[in-house]
Amino acid sequence: GRKIQLTDIVTPFVSSAVGSHDNLVHLRGNELSLNTFINGVSFFDNPHQLFTPGLSPDIIQSVNIITGGFPAEFGNRFGGILDIVTRTGFDANNHGSVTIGAGNYLRDNASVDFGGHSERLGYFFYAQAFQSDRFLNTPEPRRLHDRGRGSRSFAQLDYRADTNDFFKLALTANGTNFELPNTTEDALRGRDSFQRNREQTAVFSWEHLFGSSSAVSTSLYERLASARLLPTSDPFSIQAGGLRNDITLGAKSDYSLFIGSQHAIKTGIDLMLLRLREDFIFDPRGNEVEIEPFAFRGRKSGGQASFYIQDQVRPFKKFTANLGLRYDQYSVVTSGHALSSRVNLAYALNSGHTVLHFAYNRFFAPPPIENLLVSASLGFGGNPPRISRSNHFEAGVTHSLLDNLVFRLTGYWRSDRNSFETTELANVRIFAPTTFDRGKAYGIEFSARLSEIKRLGLSAYFNYTAQRAFQTGPISGGFTVEAVGPGERGPAAFDQIHTGAAGLTWRHHASGFWASAAFEYGSGTPATIPNDAGEKVSLRLPDHFVANFYVGVDLFRKERCGLGLQFNVENATDRVFAIAKESEFTPIQFSPPRFFSGSLRLRF
């Protein structure tokens, strides 16, 4: 199906991905785990649609999803890294497309793109608009007050000054407006809370080649991300509103040196300035909430300086080691620094068809920036969310068979000092970063990938993960009024033990017809729910199985102008199931119902 949100491309291909409350995706037992690198530059902003408008998958030329064995060049978030290269006019070759999509629940979208180039200048432009009557996961099986719409735009200019110098400017401007979903009680009161997210990003890069053995790449970058919560107009519901403005400015430079076939050395520095502005009001207005009314105004500037060096060395033919060190110095509401070692080893057997791999990585992860200031102000004892420090071990084997089929088995274990969580302020969708004193996550992942068998037109994938995630008190930061004592341990809210995904695609190349099926399974996440006597009971939400089906045809593929048609059925059984319960003070959230949609794409 057509993917509108960036997180939609993660779930089918990462075996540990767990869908959760408010459309969040958790990887390998991490709460806020996705880290997007755009043309080599990363930002602290959370890519999930509750926090930012997000990046459209349509502008991606290629993406490498990394969930373990992290080289030293990557920092800040370590559940899953999306290393994205954006589309360029040098590949578009004076072509473009127009896509129109429609579906039930007002799931309509439209986009246009065009790119071309001269001898030295490449240009690519993209614009998208979308809407949905089922924008966020809802606190009841039926939809009440959940409409959202948004637009995204992207432009990239590439300039080849000569054979050794390349310049690139990538620009984005995105926005979403959406209602906050209601319960039946909220709807009867007339609650009409609304949120507006905005984001603007610019990345300017220069790459210079020193012959064929070395290169330097330097980038200047900035981002403005904002979220405005408009309070409800009814006189009975909890009153909450506010504005968050996060500004990021930075400069990054990387130097690469290749010494024969044995060494690929890379070193770099990243200097980032963060300017956070937060204004919030909160009033329970007689509702049973244990948080007192407050008005908050926060202003804080800080940043991070990072340096790394790594070497991918091949001391002999079958053995490869990626060894590195990374230093991070961070200061916003809390300060800290760390020297992190990265050891990633791979040994090939059976003429390269079997590869054994092992990794030990130390992680230094500053807290998320969304609502960080108010979290630091209102946390237990005035303690701010803390920097997370982790030790991560991974080992596994990859085996390829007949050049089409690849099996991968991986086990991982991670121990955290200060484990991230988010807590919601009294069901008004203001989430603040929180840290538990300790965290632990471990699991086993199995995946199989069948590349397309050309004569049959078949390709497939299968993913399965068995994993656990635990967190231990006490808590720092956040809005929580749950007193978690020192040493008190429990499963994380995203602790889904069994997760599976599978897919099969068939293509008839002569006609351009194709059909695909995708399946997802989850064993359920933990929740605390009061029973009939009012006592709190810990249980697991029921397991779920989701089936999605897609069919389409690509016409006039050999002509300059082509036409693509697609029809989708998602959650074909129309089973609406409980996804997650963020805390005992917020309601359960439910999955989307059955979706029908279709799209038409004109290529020119």
Coordinates of C-alpha atoms in Angstrom, one line a residue:
G1 CA 0.0 0.0 0.0
R2 CA 1.0 3.6 -0.3
K3 CA 2.9 4.8 2.8
I4 CA 2.1 8.3 4.0
Q5 CA 4.0 8.2 7.3
L6 CA 7.8 7.5 7.6
T7 CA 7.2 5.0 10.4
D8 CA 5.0 2.9 8.0
I9 CA 8.1 1.7 6.2
V10 CA 9.7 0.4 9.4
T11 CA 7.3 -2.2 10.6
P12 CA 7.4 -4.7 7.7
F13 CA 11.2 -4.8 7.6
V14 CA 12.3 -4.7 11.3
S15 CA 11.4 -7.8 13.1
S16 CA 11.4 -6.2 16.6
A17 CA 9.1 -3.3 15.7
V18 CA 6.2 -3.0 18.1
G19 CA 3.2 -0.6 17.4
S20 CA 2.0 1.3 20.4
H21 CA 0.0 4.2 21.7
D22 CA -0.4 7.3 19.6
N23 CA 1.0 5.6 16.5
L24 CA 4.5 5.2 18.1
V25 CA 6.8 2.4 17.0
H26 CA 9.2 0.8 19.4
L27 CA 12.3 -1.1 18.3
R28 CA 14.3 -3.6 20.4
G29 CA 12.8 -2.5 23.7
N30 CA 13.3 1.3 23.2
E31 CA 10.6 3.8 23.9
L32 CA 11.8 6.7 21.6
S33 CA 14.0 4.7 19.3
L34 CA 13.9 5.9 15.8
N35 CA 16.8 8.2 14.6
T36 CA 16.6 9.6 11.1
F37 CA 19.8 10.6 9.3
I38 CA 19.0 12.8 6.3
N39 CA 21.9 12.9 3.9
G40 CA 24.3 12.2 6.8
V41 CA 22.7 14.7 9.3
S42 CA 20.6 13.7 12.3
F43 CA 18.2 15.6 14.5
F44 CA 16.9 15.0 18.0
D45 CA 13.2 15.5 16.9
N46 CA 10.9 12.5 17.3
P47 CA 9.7 11.4 13.8
H48 CA 6.3 10.0 15.0
Q49 CA 3.3 12.0 13.8
L50 CA 2.1 13.1 17.2
F51 CA 5.3 15.1 17.6
T52 CA 6.2 16.3 14.1
P53 CA 4.7 16.3 10.6
G54 CA 7.3 13.8 9.6
L55 CA 9.1 13.1 6.4
S56 CA 7.3 11.7 3.3
P57 CA 8.6 8.2 2.2
D58 CA 8.2 9.4 -1.4
I59 CA 11.3 11.6 -1.3
I60 CA 13.6 8.8 -0.3
Q61 CA 16.1 7.5 -2.9
S62 CA 17.4 4.8 -0.6
V63 CA 17.3 4.0 3.1
N64 CA 19.4 1.7 5.3
I65 CA 17.7 0.6 8.5
I66 CA 20.3 -0.2 11.2
T67 CA 19.1 -1.9 14.4
G68 CA 22.4 -3.2 15.8
G69 CA 26.2 -3.2 15.2
F70 CA 26.3 0.6 15.2
P71 CA 29.5 2.2 13.8
A72 CA 30.9 5.1 15.8
E73 CA 29.5 7.7 13.3
F74 CA 26.0 7.1 14.7
G75 CA 24.8 8.6 17.9
N76 CA 21.9 9.8 20.1
R77 CA 19.2 7.1 19.4
F78 CA 19.8 3.4 19.0
G79 CA 16.6 1.4 18.6
G80 CA 16.7 1.9 14.8
I81 CA 18.5 4.3 12.6
L82 CA 17.0 5.3 9.2
D83 CA 20.0 6.3 7.2
I84 CA 18.2 8.2 4.4
V85 CA 19.5 9.5 1.0
T86 CA 17.0 11.8 -0.6
R87 CA 16.0 11.9 -4.3
T88 CA 18.0 13.9 -6.7
G89 CA 17.3 15.5 -10.1
F90 CA 20.3 13.6 -11.6
D91 CA 18.4 10.4 -11.3
A92 CA 14.9 11.8 -12.3
N93 CA 16.1 12.6 -15.8
N94 CA 13.4 15.3 -16.6
H95 CA 10.6 13.0 -15.4
G96 CA 7.9 13.4 -12.8
S97 CA 4.6 12.0 -11.5
V98 CA 1.2 12.9 -10.1
T99 CA -0.5 10.6 -7.6
I100 CA -4.0 10.8 -6.4
G101 CA -5.3 8.4 -3.7
A102 CA -8.7 8.0 -1.9
G103 CA -10.2 5.7 0.7
N104 CA -12.8 5.3 3.4
Y105 CA -12.5 7.4 6.6
L106 CA -11.5 10.3 4.3
R107 CA -8.1 8.8 3.7
D108 CA -7.3 11.0 0.7
N109 CA -4.0 12.1 -0.6
A110 CA -2.4 13.8 -3.6
S111 CA 1.2 14.4 -4.5
V112 CA 3.3 15.7 -7.4
D113 CA 7.1 15.5 -8.1
F114 CA 9.4 16.5 -10.9
G115 CA 13.1 16.4 -11.3
G116 CA 15.7 17.0 -14.0
H117 CA 19.2 18.2 -14.6
S118 CA 21.6 20.0 -16.9
E119 CA 25.3 19.0 -17.2
R120 CA 26.1 20.4 -13.7
L121 CA 22.8 21.3 -12.0
G122 CA 20.2 18.8 -10.7
Y123 CA 16.8 19.8 -9.3
F124 CA 14.0 17.8 -7.7
F125 CA 10.7 19.2 -6.3
Y126 CA 7.9 17.4 -4.4
A127 CA 4.6 18.4 -2.8
Q128 CA 2.0 16.3 -0.9
A129 CA -1.3 16.9 0.8
F130 CA -3.3 14.3 2.8
Q131 CA -6.2 13.9 5.2
S132 CA -7.7 11.2 7.3
D133 CA -10.7 10.7 9.6
R134 CA -8.6 8.2 11.5
F135 CA -5.4 10.1 12.2
L136 CA -4.3 8.8 15.6
N137 CA -5.0 5.6 17.5
T138 CA -8.3 6.1 19.4
P139 CA -9.2 5.5 23.1
E140 CA -12.3 3.5 22.0
P141 CA -13.0 1.1 19.2
R142 CA -15.1 3.7 17.3
R143 CA -13.7 6.9 16.1
L144 CA -14.7 10.1 17.9
H145 CA -13.0 13.5 17.0
D146 CA -10.0 12.1 15.1
R147 CA -9.7 14.0 11.9
G148 CA -6.3 15.2 10.7
R149 CA -4.8 16.7 7.6
G150 CA -1.4 17.8 6.5
S151 CA 0.9 18.9 3.7
R152 CA 4.6 18.3 3.0
S153 CA 7.0 19.9 0.5
F154 CA 10.6 19.1 -0.4
A155 CA 13.2 20.6 -2.8
Q156 CA 16.7 19.6 -3.5
L157 CA 19.3 21.2 -5.6
D158 CA 22.6 19.5 -6.6
Y159 CA 25.5 21.2 -8.2
R160 CA 28.6 19.5 -9.6
A161 CA 31.2 22.3 -9.7
D162 CA 33.9 20.0 -11.1
T163 CA 35.0 16.4 -10.9
N164 CA 36.0 16.8 -7.2
D165 CA 33.4 19.2 -5.7
F166 CA 29.7 18.5 -5.2
F167 CA 27.2 20.8 -3.5
K168 CA 23.7 19.8 -2.2
L169 CA 20.9 21.9 -0.7
A170 CA 17.8 20.0 0.7
L171 CA 14.8 21.9 2.0
T172 CA 11.6 20.7 3.7
A173 CA 8.5 22.5 4.9
N174 CA 5.8 20.3 6.5
G175 CA 2.7 20.8 8.7
T176 CA -0.2 18.8 10.2
N177 CA -3.4 19.9 11.9
F178 CA -5.3 17.2 13.8
E179 CA -8.0 16.6 16.4
L180 CA -7.2 14.8 19.6
P181 CA -9.3 11.6 19.9
N182 CA -12.1 11.5 22.4
T183 CA -13.8 8.9 24.6
T184 CA -17.6 8.8 24.7
E185 CA -17.5 10.8 27.9
D186 CA -15.2 13.4 26.3
A187 CA -17.6 13.7 23.3
L188 CA -20.6 14.2 25.5
R189 CA -18.8 17.0 27.2
G190 CA -18.0 18.6 23.9
R191 CA -14.2 18.3 24.2
D192 CA -12.6 19.6 21.0
S193 CA -8.9 19.8 21.7
F194 CA -6.8 20.3 18.6
Q195 CA -3.0 20.3 17.7
R196 CA -0.9 21.9 15.0
N197 CA 2.6 20.7 14.2
R198 CA 5.0 22.5 12.0
E199 CA 8.6 21.7 10.8
Q200 CA 11.1 23.4 8.5
T201 CA 14.5 21.9 7.7
A202 CA 17.5 23.0 5.6
V203 CA 20.7 20.9 5.0
F204 CA 23.5 22.4 2.9
S205 CA 26.3 19.9 2.1
W206 CA 29.7 20.1 0.3
E207 CA 31.7 17.1 -0.7
H208 CA 35.3 17.3 -1.9
L209 CA 37.3 14.4 -3.3
F210 CA 41.0 14.2 -2.8
G211 CA 41.6 11.8 -5.6
S212 CA 40.2 8.3 -5.3
S213 CA 41.4 7.5 -1.8
S214 CA 39.9 10.2 0.4
A215 CA 37.1 12.7 0.7
V216 CA 35.7 15.3 3.1
S217 CA 32.0 16.0 3.5
T218 CA 30.8 19.1 5.4
S219 CA 27.2 20.1 6.2
L220 CA 25.4 23.1 7.7
Y221 CA 21.9 22.3 9.0
E222 CA 19.0 23.9 10.8
R223 CA 15.5 22.9 11.8
L224 CA 12.5 24.6 13.4
A225 CA 9.9 22.2 14.9
S226 CA 6.8 23.5 16.7
A227 CA 3.7 22.0 18.2
R228 CA 0.7 24.1 19.4
L229 CA -2.0 22.5 21.5
L230 CA -5.3 24.4 21.3
P231 CA -7.4 23.9 24.5
T232 CA -10.9 22.6 24.4
S233 CA -13.7 25.1 24.3
D234 CA -16.1 23.2 26.6
P235 CA -16.4 24.2 30.3
F236 CA -16.1 20.7 31.8
S237 CA -13.1 18.8 30.4
I238 CA -9.5 19.1 31.7
Q239 CA -8.1 22.4 30.3
A240 CA -4.7 22.1 28.7
G241 CA -2.9 24.1 26.0
G242 CA 0.5 25.3 25.0
L243 CA 3.2 25.9 22.5
R244 CA 6.6 24.1 22.0
N245 CA 9.3 25.6 19.7
D246 CA 12.5 23.7 19.2
I247 CA 15.3 25.2 17.1
T248 CA 18.3 23.1 16.0
L249 CA 21.4 24.7 14.4
G250 CA 24.5 22.7 13.6
A251 CA 27.7 22.0 11.6
K252 CA 29.1 18.6 10.8
S253 CA 32.2 17.4 8.9
D254 CA 33.4 13.9 8.1
Y255 CA 36.7 12.8 6.6
S256 CA 37.1 9.4 4.9
L257 CA 40.4 7.7 3.9
F258 CA 40.8 4.4 2.1
I259 CA 44.1 2.6 2.4
G260 CA 44.1 -0.2 -0.1
S261 CA 41.5 -2.9 0.5
Q262 CA 42.3 -3.3 4.2
H263 CA 41.4 0.0 5.8
A264 CA 38.4 2.4 5.5
I265 CA 39.0 5.1 8.1
K266 CA 36.4 7.7 8.9
T267 CA 36.4 10.5 11.4
G268 CA 34.2 13.4 12.0
I269 CA 32.8 16.1 14.3
D270 CA 29.3 17.3 14.9
L271 CA 28.5 20.6 16.7
M272 CA 24.8 21.1 17.5
L273 CA 23.0 24.1 19.2
L274 CA 19.5 23.5 20.7
R275 CA 17.2 26.4 21.6
L276 CA 14.0 25.2 23.4
R277 CA 10.9 27.3 24.2
E278 CA 7.9 25.9 26.0
D279 CA 4.6 27.5 27.3
F280 CA 1.9 25.3 28.9
I281 CA -1.2 25.8 31.0
F282 CA -3.1 23.0 32.8
D283 CA -6.3 23.0 34.9
P284 CA -8.1 19.8 36.0
R285 CA -11.3 21.9 36.5
G286 CA -12.8 19.5 39.1
N287 CA -11.8 16.3 37.3
E288 CA -10.2 13.5 39.4
V289 CA -6.6 14.2 38.5
E290 CA -3.8 14.2 41.1
I291 CA -1.9 17.0 39.3
E292 CA -2.5 20.6 40.5
P293 CA -3.2 23.5 38.1
F294 CA -0.1 25.1 36.7
A295 CA 1.1 27.6 34.2
F296 CA 4.6 27.0 32.8
R297 CA 7.0 29.1 30.8
G298 CA 10.4 27.7 30.0
R299 CA 13.4 28.9 28.0
K300 CA 16.7 27.0 27.6
S301 CA 19.6 26.8 25.2
G302 CA 22.3 24.2 25.1
G303 CA 23.7 21.7 22.7
Q304 CA 26.0 18.8 22.0
A305 CA 29.5 18.4 20.6
S306 CA 30.5 15.0 19.2
F307 CA 33.6 13.5 17.8
Y308 CA 34.2 10.0 16.4
I309 CA 36.9 7.9 14.7
Q310 CA 36.3 4.5 13.2
D311 CA 38.2 2.0 11.0
Q312 CA 36.7 -0.8 9.0
V313 CA 39.7 -3.1 8.8
R314 CA 40.1 -6.4 6.9
P315 CA 43.2 -8.1 8.4
F316 CA 42.6 -11.1 6.3
K317 CA 40.1 -12.1 3.6
K318 CA 37.3 -13.6 5.6
F319 CA 37.4 -11.3 8.6
T320 CA 36.1 -7.7 8.9
A321 CA 36.1 -5.5 12.0
N322 CA 34.5 -2.1 12.3
L323 CA 36.2 -0.6 15.4
G324 CA 35.5 2.9 16.7
L325 CA 35.4 5.4 19.5
R326 CA 32.9 8.2 19.9
Y327 CA 32.9 11.1 22.4
D328 CA 29.8 13.1 23.2
Q329 CA 29.5 16.2 25.4
Y330 CA 25.9 17.3 26.1
S331 CA 24.2 20.1 28.1
V332 CA 20.6 21.3 28.1
V333 CA 18.6 20.7 31.4
T334 CA 21.2 18.2 32.4
S335 CA 24.9 17.7 31.5
G336 CA 27.1 14.8 30.8
H337 CA 29.8 13.3 28.6
A338 CA 31.0 9.9 27.6
L339 CA 33.5 8.0 25.6
S340 CA 31.8 5.2 23.8
S341 CA 33.5 2.2 22.2
R342 CA 32.1 0.3 19.2
V343 CA 33.3 -3.1 18.3
N344 CA 31.6 -4.8 15.3
L345 CA 33.0 -8.1 14.0
A346 CA 32.1 -10.3 11.0
Y347 CA 33.6 -13.6 9.9
A348 CA 32.7 -15.2 6.6
L349 CA 32.5 -19.0 6.0
N350 CA 31.4 -21.2 3.1
S351 CA 32.7 -18.9 0.4
G352 CA 30.9 -15.9 2.0
H353 CA 27.4 -17.6 2.1
T354 CA 27.6 -17.8 5.9
V355 CA 28.6 -14.8 8.0
L356 CA 29.0 -14.9 11.8
H357 CA 28.7 -11.5 13.5
F358 CA 29.3 -10.1 16.9
A359 CA 29.0 -6.5 18.3
Y360 CA 29.6 -4.7 21.6
N361 CA 28.5 -1.1 21.6
R362 CA 28.3 1.6 24.3
F363 CA 25.6 4.1 23.9
F364 CA 25.2 7.7 25.2
A365 CA 21.7 9.0 24.6
P366 CA 20.5 12.4 25.7
P367 CA 16.8 12.7 26.6
P368 CA 14.3 13.6 23.9
I369 CA 13.8 17.4 23.4
E370 CA 9.9 17.3 23.1
N371 CA 8.5 18.9 26.3
L372 CA 11.8 18.5 28.0
L373 CA 11.7 21.7 30.0
V374 CA 8.2 21.1 31.5
S375 CA 9.2 17.5 32.3
A376 CA 12.3 18.7 34.2
S377 CA 10.2 21.3 36.1
L378 CA 7.4 18.9 37.2
G379 CA 9.3 15.7 37.7
F380 CA 9.6 13.9 41.1
G381 CA 11.7 16.1 43.4
G382 CA 12.4 18.5 40.5
N383 CA 14.6 15.8 39.0
P384 CA 15.0 16.2 35.2
P385 CA 15.1 13.3 32.7
R386 CA 18.6 11.9 32.7
I387 CA 21.0 10.9 30.0
S388 CA 20.8 7.2 29.1
R389 CA 23.9 5.1 29.1
S390 CA 23.8 1.6 27.8
N391 CA 25.9 -1.5 27.1
H392 CA 24.7 -3.5 24.1
F393 CA 25.8 -6.9 23.0
E394 CA 24.7 -8.7 19.8
A395 CA 25.6 -12.0 18.1
G396 CA 24.2 -13.9 15.2
V397 CA 24.6 -15.6 11.9
T398 CA 23.5 -14.8 8.4
H399 CA 23.2 -17.5 5.7
S400 CA 22.4 -17.1 2.0
L401 CA 21.0 -19.9 -0.1
L402 CA 20.9 -20.0 -3.9
D403 CA 21.5 -16.3 -4.1
N404 CA 17.8 -15.6 -3.6
L405 CA 17.1 -16.6 0.0
V406 CA 18.8 -15.0 3.0
F407 CA 18.3 -16.2 6.6
R408 CA 19.4 -14.2 9.6
L409 CA 19.3 -15.1 13.3
T410 CA 20.4 -12.6 15.9
G411 CA 20.4 -12.4 19.7
Y412 CA 20.8 -9.1 21.6
W413 CA 21.1 -8.0 25.2
R414 CA 21.1 -4.4 26.4
S415 CA 21.5 -2.9 29.9
D416 CA 20.5 0.8 30.5
R417 CA 21.4 3.2 33.2
N418 CA 18.5 5.6 32.9
S419 CA 15.9 4.0 30.6
F420 CA 13.6 6.2 28.6
E421 CA 9.8 6.2 28.9
T422 CA 7.2 8.9 28.1
T423 CA 4.3 9.9 30.4
E424 CA 1.1 11.6 29.4
L425 CA -0.4 14.5 31.3
A426 CA -3.9 13.4 32.3
N427 CA -5.0 12.2 28.8
V428 CA -4.5 15.5 27.0
R429 CA -1.8 14.0 24.7
I430 CA 1.1 16.1 26.2
F431 CA 3.9 13.5 26.5
A432 CA 7.0 14.3 28.5
P433 CA 10.3 12.3 28.6
T434 CA 10.8 10.3 31.7
T435 CA 13.7 8.1 32.8
F436 CA 13.6 5.0 35.0
D437 CA 16.7 4.3 37.0
R438 CA 17.6 1.2 35.1
G439 CA 16.4 -0.8 32.1
K440 CA 17.0 -4.1 30.4
A441 CA 16.0 -5.5 27.1
Y442 CA 16.9 -8.8 25.4
G443 CA 15.6 -10.9 22.6
I444 CA 16.1 -13.2 19.6
E445 CA 15.3 -12.1 16.1
F446 CA 14.8 -14.4 13.0
S447 CA 14.2 -13.2 9.5
A448 CA 14.1 -14.7 6.0
R449 CA 14.2 -12.7 2.8
L450 CA 13.4 -14.2 -0.6
S451 CA 14.6 -11.9 -3.4
E452 CA 12.4 -11.9 -6.5
I453 CA 12.6 -15.1 -8.5
K454 CA 12.4 -13.6 -12.0
R455 CA 10.8 -16.5 -13.9
L456 CA 8.1 -16.8 -11.2
G457 CA 7.8 -13.1 -10.2
L458 CA 7.7 -14.1 -6.5
S459 CA 9.4 -12.4 -3.5
A460 CA 8.7 -12.8 0.2
Y461 CA 9.8 -12.0 3.7
F462 CA 9.3 -13.4 7.2
N463 CA 10.2 -11.8 10.5
Y464 CA 9.8 -13.1 14.1
T465 CA 11.1 -11.7 17.4
A466 CA 10.9 -13.0 21.0
Q467 CA 11.9 -10.2 23.3
R468 CA 11.5 -8.7 26.8
A469 CA 11.9 -5.2 28.1
F470 CA 12.0 -4.2 31.8
Q471 CA 12.4 -1.0 33.7
T472 CA 13.3 -0.4 37.4
G473 CA 12.5 2.6 39.6
P474 CA 12.8 5.3 40.8
I475 CA 11.7 7.7 38.1
S476 CA 13.1 11.1 37.0
G477 CA 11.2 13.7 35.1
G478 CA 7.8 13.4 33.6
F479 CA 4.2 14.0 34.9
T480 CA 3.8 10.7 36.5
V481 CA 2.2 10.4 39.9
E482 CA 2.9 6.7 40.1
A483 CA 5.4 6.3 42.9
V484 CA 7.8 3.7 41.7
G485 CA 10.2 2.9 44.5
P486 CA 13.9 2.1 44.2
G487 CA 14.4 -1.4 42.9
E488 CA 10.8 -1.8 41.9
R489 CA 10.8 -3.6 38.6
G490 CA 8.2 -4.1 36.0
P491 CA 7.7 -4.8 32.2
A492 CA 7.9 -1.7 30.0
A493 CA 4.7 -0.5 28.4
F494 CA 6.0 -1.7 25.0
D495 CA 7.0 -5.2 26.3
Q496 CA 5.4 -7.3 23.6
I497 CA 6.9 -10.8 23.9
H498 CA 6.1 -12.2 20.5
T499 CA 6.1 -10.1 17.3
G500 CA 5.8 -11.4 13.7
A501 CA 5.5 -10.1 10.2
A502 CA 5.3 -11.8 6.8
G503 CA 4.7 -10.8 3.2
L504 CA 4.4 -12.3 -0.3
T505 CA 4.5 -10.4 -3.6
W506 CA 3.8 -11.7 -7.1
R507 CA 4.6 -9.7 -10.3
H508 CA 3.6 -10.6 -13.9
H509 CA 6.3 -8.6 -15.7
A510 CA 4.7 -9.0 -19.2
S511 CA 1.5 -7.3 -18.2
G512 CA 2.7 -5.2 -15.3
F513 CA 0.1 -6.7 -12.9
W514 CA 1.1 -7.4 -9.3
A515 CA -0.5 -8.6 -6.1
S516 CA 0.8 -8.6 -2.5
A517 CA -0.2 -9.7 0.9
A518 CA 1.2 -8.7 4.3
F519 CA 0.5 -10.1 7.7
E520 CA 1.3 -8.9 11.2
Y521 CA 1.1 -10.6 14.6
G522 CA 1.6 -9.3 18.2
S523 CA 1.1 -11.2 21.4
G524 CA 0.0 -8.1 23.3
T525 CA 1.5 -5.5 25.7
P526 CA 1.2 -5.2 29.4
A527 CA -1.5 -3.0 31.1
T528 CA -2.8 -2.2 34.5
I529 CA -6.6 -2.0 34.6
P530 CA -9.1 -1.7 37.5
N531 CA -11.4 -4.7 38.1
D532 CA -15.1 -4.5 39.2
A533 CA -14.0 -3.9 42.8
G534 CA -11.8 -1.0 41.8
E535 CA -8.5 -3.0 42.4
K536 CA -5.6 -2.6 40.0
V537 CA -4.9 -5.7 38.1
S538 CA -1.9 -6.3 35.9
L539 CA -2.6 -8.2 32.7
R540 CA -1.6 -8.4 29.0
L541 CA -3.8 -7.1 26.3
P542 CA -5.1 -9.7 23.8
D543 CA -3.0 -10.9 20.9
H544 CA -3.8 -9.7 17.4
F545 CA -3.4 -10.8 13.8
V546 CA -3.7 -8.4 10.9
A547 CA -4.0 -9.2 7.2
N548 CA -3.5 -6.6 4.4
F549 CA -3.9 -7.2 0.7
Y550 CA -2.8 -5.1 -2.3
V551 CA -3.2 -5.4 -6.0
G552 CA -2.1 -3.1 -8.9
V553 CA -1.0 -2.8 -12.4
D554 CA 1.7 -0.6 -14.1
L555 CA 0.7 0.3 -17.7
F556 CA 2.7 1.8 -20.6
R557 CA 6.0 1.1 -18.7
K558 CA 8.2 1.4 -21.8
E559 CA 6.6 4.7 -22.8
R560 CA 7.6 8.2 -21.5
C561 CA 4.1 8.5 -19.9
G562 CA 3.0 5.6 -17.8
L563 CA 0.0 4.8 -15.5
G564 CA -0.1 2.9 -12.3
L565 CA -3.3 1.7 -10.5
Q566 CA -3.5 0.3 -7.0
F567 CA -6.2 -1.0 -4.7
N568 CA -5.6 -1.8 -1.0
V569 CA -7.5 -3.6 1.8
E570 CA -5.9 -3.2 5.2
N571 CA -7.0 -5.1 8.3
A572 CA -9.1 -7.2 6.1
T573 CA -10.9 -9.0 8.9
D574 CA -12.0 -5.6 10.4
R575 CA -11.0 -6.7 13.9
V576 CA -10.4 -3.6 16.1
F577 CA -8.1 -4.7 18.9
A578 CA -6.5 -3.0 22.0
I579 CA -3.0 -1.9 21.1
A580 CA -1.5 -0.4 24.3
K581 CA -2.2 1.4 27.6
E582 CA 0.4 4.0 28.2
S583 CA -0.2 4.2 32.0
E584 CA -2.9 3.5 34.6
F585 CA -4.1 7.1 34.3
T586 CA -4.8 7.0 30.5
P587 CA -7.3 4.8 28.5
I588 CA -6.5 1.9 26.3
Q589 CA -5.9 2.8 22.7
F590 CA -7.3 0.7 19.8
S591 CA -6.2 -0.2 16.3
P592 CA -7.7 1.1 13.1
P593 CA -10.6 -0.7 11.5
R594 CA -10.7 -2.1 8.0
F595 CA -9.4 0.4 5.4
F596 CA -10.2 0.4 1.7
S597 CA -8.2 2.7 -0.5
G598 CA -7.0 3.1 -4.0
S599 CA -4.5 5.3 -5.9
L600 CA -3.7 6.4 -9.5
R601 CA -0.2 7.4 -10.5
L602 CA 0.6 9.2 -13.7
R603 CA 4.3 9.2 -14.7
F604 CA 5.5 11.7 -17.3

